[in-house]
C-alpha positions as MATLAB code, in Angstrom:
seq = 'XXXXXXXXXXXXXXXXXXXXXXXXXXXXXXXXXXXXXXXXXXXXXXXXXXXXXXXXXXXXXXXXXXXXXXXXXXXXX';
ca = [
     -73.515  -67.486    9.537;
     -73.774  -65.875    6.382;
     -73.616  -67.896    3.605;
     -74.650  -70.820    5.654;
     -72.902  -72.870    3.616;
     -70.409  -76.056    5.706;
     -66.568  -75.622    6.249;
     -64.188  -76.970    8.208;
     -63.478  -74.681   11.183;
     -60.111  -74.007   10.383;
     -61.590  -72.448    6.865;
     -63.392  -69.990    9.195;
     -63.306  -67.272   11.122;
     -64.203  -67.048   14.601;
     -66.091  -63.289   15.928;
     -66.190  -62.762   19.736;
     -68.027  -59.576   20.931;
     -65.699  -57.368   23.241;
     -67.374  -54.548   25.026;
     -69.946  -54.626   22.655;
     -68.166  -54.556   19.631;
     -67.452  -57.931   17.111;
     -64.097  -58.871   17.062;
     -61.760  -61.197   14.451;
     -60.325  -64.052   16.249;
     -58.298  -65.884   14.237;
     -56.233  -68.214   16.578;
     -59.948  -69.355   18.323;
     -58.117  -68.318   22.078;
     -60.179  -65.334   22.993;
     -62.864  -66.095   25.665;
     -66.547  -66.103   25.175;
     -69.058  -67.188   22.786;
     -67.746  -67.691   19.148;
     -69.892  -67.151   15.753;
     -68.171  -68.182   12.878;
     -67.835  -66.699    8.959;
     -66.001  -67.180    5.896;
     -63.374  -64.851    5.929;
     -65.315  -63.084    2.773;
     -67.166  -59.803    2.186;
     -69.709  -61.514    0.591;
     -70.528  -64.228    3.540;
     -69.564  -60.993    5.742;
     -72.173  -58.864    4.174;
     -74.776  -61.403    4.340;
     -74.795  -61.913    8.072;
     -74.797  -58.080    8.587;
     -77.604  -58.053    6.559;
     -79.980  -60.999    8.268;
     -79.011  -59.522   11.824;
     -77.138  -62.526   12.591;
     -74.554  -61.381   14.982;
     -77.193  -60.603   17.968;
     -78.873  -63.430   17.407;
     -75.644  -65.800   17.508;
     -74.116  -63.767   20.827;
     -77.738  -63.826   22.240;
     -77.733  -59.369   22.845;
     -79.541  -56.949   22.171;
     -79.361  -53.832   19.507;
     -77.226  -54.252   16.785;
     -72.977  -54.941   17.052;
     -70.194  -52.892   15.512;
     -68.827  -55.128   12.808;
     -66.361  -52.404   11.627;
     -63.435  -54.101   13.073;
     -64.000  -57.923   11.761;
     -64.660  -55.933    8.282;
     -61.527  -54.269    7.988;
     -59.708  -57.426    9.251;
     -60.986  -59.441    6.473;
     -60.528  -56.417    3.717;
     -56.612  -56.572    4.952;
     -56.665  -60.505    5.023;
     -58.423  -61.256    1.317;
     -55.708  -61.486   -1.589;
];
C-alpha cells in the first residue's frame, strides 16, 4: 500500500482495523479485511500520507495508525 512496490506476503505486514483503529497482525489470524505494508516507516509513512488505509478497509474519516507505527518502530533492527 505504500510503496506499492511487490513482495511476497510473508515479507509483509498485514493491518486489520479494530474498533476503528489499524492494527499489526503479524500471524495473518485476526478476522476481517487485511491491507498489507512493508514493515517500514518509509512504506508506513507513505500510505498515511495518500489516505490509503480508508480506502483499502472501505470507511470513512481517517484511522488511528498509532498502534501499527509503534509496532513496526519496536520490530525494525
Amino acid at each position: 500500500m505504500g510503496c506499492r512496490e511487490r513482495a511476497a506476503k510473508r515479507d509483509l505486514l498485514r493491518i486489520v482495523v479494530i474498533k476503528g483503529d489499524c492494527a499489526p497482525d503479524p500471524r495473518g489470524t485476526l478476522p476481517g479485511r487485511g491491507a498489507y505494508v512493508h514493515p517500514a516507516l518509509v512504506c508506513l509513512d507513505l500510505a498515511v500520507r495518500r489516505r490509503a488505509f480508508p480506502r483499502a478497509f472501505r470507511v470513512p474519516g481517517p484511522l488511528d495508525t498509532a498502534g501499527v507505527r509503534q509496532y513496526v518502530e519496536q520490530s525494525a533492527p
